[in-house]
Amino acid sequence: MARIYVDKYTGKLERTDLYLVTLTLKNGDVHSNLEPRMLFPFTNHSMYIALLNKEEKEIAFVRDLAELDEASANAIEECFREYYMIPKITRVISCEDKFGNLKWTVETDRGEITFQIKNRHNDIKHLWGTPRVIVRDSNDNRYEIPNYKELDARSARLLFSYL
């Protein structure tokens, strides 16, 4: 099957679940239960979006949200808000190192949380050229520090001891 490129001329997207959409093509074909996925989630939120079925096979592709009609673009953005919900770390309260595993307690925009980090070299990433830091815990949850320069001095010191 050839790749289907979706824009406002070829089809419409409708949100049907927390992070699923239905694609209705202009020719009448309907593809249900598709999951939108960003191909570049850290650097580009509005371009290069794959629409995957339950087997994670690509059914269609969106080059740019700006090429969709407003309702379709909104459907994708709503799915992304749920699927890519990444708490923002605003303060590092404590860091403990036990046998190579880190235990962090942080304050986020969603409240205080404690989590473990197994591999500090792979799971704490400074996105070079930006002030952003992405942290992944042992359960594969992600957290973001949007701008490490805005952290208080103690939080920055704790963060940089592991970067």
Coordinates of C-alpha atoms in Angstrom, one line a residue:
M1 CA 0.0 0.0 0.0
A2 CA 1.4 3.4 -0.9
R3 CA 1.9 6.0 1.8
I4 CA -1.1 8.3 2.3
Y5 CA -0.2 12.0 2.8
V6 CA -2.9 13.8 4.7
D7 CA -3.7 17.5 4.2
K8 CA -6.9 19.5 4.0
Y9 CA -7.5 18.4 0.4
T10 CA -7.1 14.6 1.0
G11 CA -8.8 13.9 4.3
K12 CA -10.1 14.8 7.7
L13 CA -9.1 13.7 11.1
E14 CA -11.4 13.3 14.1
R15 CA -10.4 12.5 17.7
T16 CA -12.2 9.4 18.9
D17 CA -10.4 8.5 22.1
L18 CA -7.8 9.9 24.5
Y19 CA -5.1 9.7 21.9
L20 CA -6.7 8.1 18.9
V21 CA -8.1 9.5 15.7
T22 CA -10.2 8.4 12.7
L23 CA -9.0 9.4 9.2
T24 CA -11.7 9.9 6.6
L25 CA -10.3 10.3 3.1
K26 CA -11.9 12.3 0.4
N27 CA -12.5 9.1 -1.6
G28 CA -14.6 7.7 1.3
D29 CA -12.0 5.3 2.8
V30 CA -12.1 5.4 6.6
H31 CA -9.2 4.3 8.9
S32 CA -10.1 4.1 12.6
N33 CA -8.1 3.9 15.8
L34 CA -5.0 5.6 14.5
E35 CA -2.4 6.9 16.9
P36 CA -0.7 10.1 15.9
R37 CA 3.1 10.0 16.7
M38 CA 5.6 12.8 16.3
L39 CA 8.7 11.7 14.5
F40 CA 10.8 14.4 16.1
P41 CA 9.1 15.0 19.5
F42 CA 11.9 17.0 21.1
T43 CA 12.5 19.4 18.2
N44 CA 9.4 19.6 16.0
H45 CA 5.9 19.3 17.3
S46 CA 4.0 20.3 14.2
M47 CA 5.7 18.5 11.3
Y48 CA 6.3 14.9 10.3
I49 CA 3.5 13.0 12.1
A50 CA 2.9 9.4 11.5
L51 CA -0.6 7.9 11.9
L52 CA -0.2 4.3 13.2
N53 CA -2.7 1.5 13.5
K54 CA -2.9 -1.0 16.4
E55 CA 0.0 -3.0 15.0
E56 CA 2.0 0.2 14.9
K57 CA 2.1 0.1 11.1
E58 CA 2.1 3.5 9.4
I59 CA -1.2 4.0 7.6
A60 CA -0.9 7.7 6.8
F61 CA 1.5 10.7 7.2
V62 CA 1.0 14.4 8.0
R63 CA 3.9 16.6 6.8
D64 CA 2.7 19.7 8.6
L65 CA -0.2 20.5 10.9
A66 CA -0.6 23.8 9.0
E67 CA -1.6 21.8 5.9
L68 CA -4.6 20.3 7.7
D69 CA -8.0 22.0 8.2
E70 CA -8.4 23.6 11.7
A71 CA -10.6 20.8 13.2
S72 CA -8.1 18.1 12.1
A73 CA -5.1 20.0 13.4
N74 CA -6.9 20.5 16.7
A75 CA -7.7 16.8 16.9
I76 CA -4.0 15.9 16.5
E77 CA -2.9 18.6 19.0
E78 CA -5.4 17.3 21.6
C79 CA -4.1 13.8 21.2
F80 CA -0.5 15.0 21.6
R81 CA -1.5 16.9 24.9
E82 CA -2.5 13.5 26.3
Y83 CA 0.1 11.2 24.8
Y84 CA 3.1 13.5 25.2
M85 CA 2.2 14.9 28.6
I86 CA 5.6 15.6 30.1
P87 CA 5.7 17.2 33.6
K88 CA 7.9 20.2 33.8
I89 CA 10.5 20.1 36.6
T90 CA 10.6 23.5 38.4
R91 CA 12.8 22.5 41.4
V92 CA 15.1 19.6 42.4
I93 CA 14.4 18.9 46.0
S94 CA 16.8 16.1 46.6
C95 CA 19.1 13.6 44.8
E96 CA 20.4 10.4 46.4
D97 CA 22.8 8.0 44.8
K98 CA 22.5 4.4 45.9
F99 CA 24.5 1.7 44.1
G100 CA 24.5 3.7 40.9
N101 CA 20.7 4.3 40.9
L102 CA 19.6 7.9 41.5
K103 CA 16.6 8.7 43.5
W104 CA 15.3 12.2 42.7
T105 CA 12.5 14.1 44.4
V106 CA 11.4 17.1 42.3
E107 CA 8.7 19.7 42.2
T108 CA 6.8 19.8 38.9
D109 CA 4.0 21.7 37.4
R110 CA 1.9 18.7 38.4
G111 CA 3.1 18.5 42.0
E112 CA 5.9 16.8 43.9
I113 CA 7.2 13.5 42.7
T114 CA 9.9 11.0 43.6
F115 CA 11.4 8.7 40.9
Q116 CA 14.4 6.5 40.2
I117 CA 16.9 6.9 37.4
K118 CA 18.9 3.8 36.5
N119 CA 21.5 5.1 34.0
R120 CA 22.4 8.8 34.5
H121 CA 24.4 8.9 31.3
N122 CA 21.5 7.9 29.1
D123 CA 18.5 9.1 31.1
I124 CA 19.5 12.7 31.8
K125 CA 19.9 14.5 28.5
H126 CA 20.9 18.1 27.9
L127 CA 19.6 19.1 24.4
W128 CA 22.7 20.9 23.2
G129 CA 22.2 24.3 21.8
T130 CA 19.2 24.8 24.0
P131 CA 18.6 25.2 27.8
R132 CA 16.3 22.1 27.8
V133 CA 17.0 19.0 29.8
I134 CA 15.0 15.8 29.4
V135 CA 15.0 13.2 32.3
R136 CA 13.7 9.6 31.9
D137 CA 12.9 7.6 35.0
S138 CA 13.2 3.8 35.5
N139 CA 9.6 3.4 34.4
D140 CA 10.3 5.2 31.1
N141 CA 8.3 8.3 32.2
R142 CA 9.8 11.5 30.9
Y143 CA 10.2 14.9 32.6
E144 CA 11.4 18.2 31.2
I145 CA 13.4 21.1 32.5
P146 CA 12.4 23.7 29.9
N147 CA 15.2 26.1 30.9
Y148 CA 17.9 25.0 33.4
K149 CA 19.0 28.6 33.7
E150 CA 15.7 29.4 35.5
L151 CA 16.3 26.8 38.2
D152 CA 17.2 28.0 41.7
A153 CA 20.9 27.7 42.6
R154 CA 20.5 24.5 44.7
S155 CA 18.4 22.8 42.0
A156 CA 21.0 23.7 39.3
R157 CA 23.9 22.5 41.4
L158 CA 22.1 19.1 42.0
L159 CA 21.2 18.8 38.3
F160 CA 24.7 19.6 37.1
S161 CA 26.3 17.1 39.4
Y162 CA 24.8 14.4 37.2
L163 CA 25.0 16.0 33.7

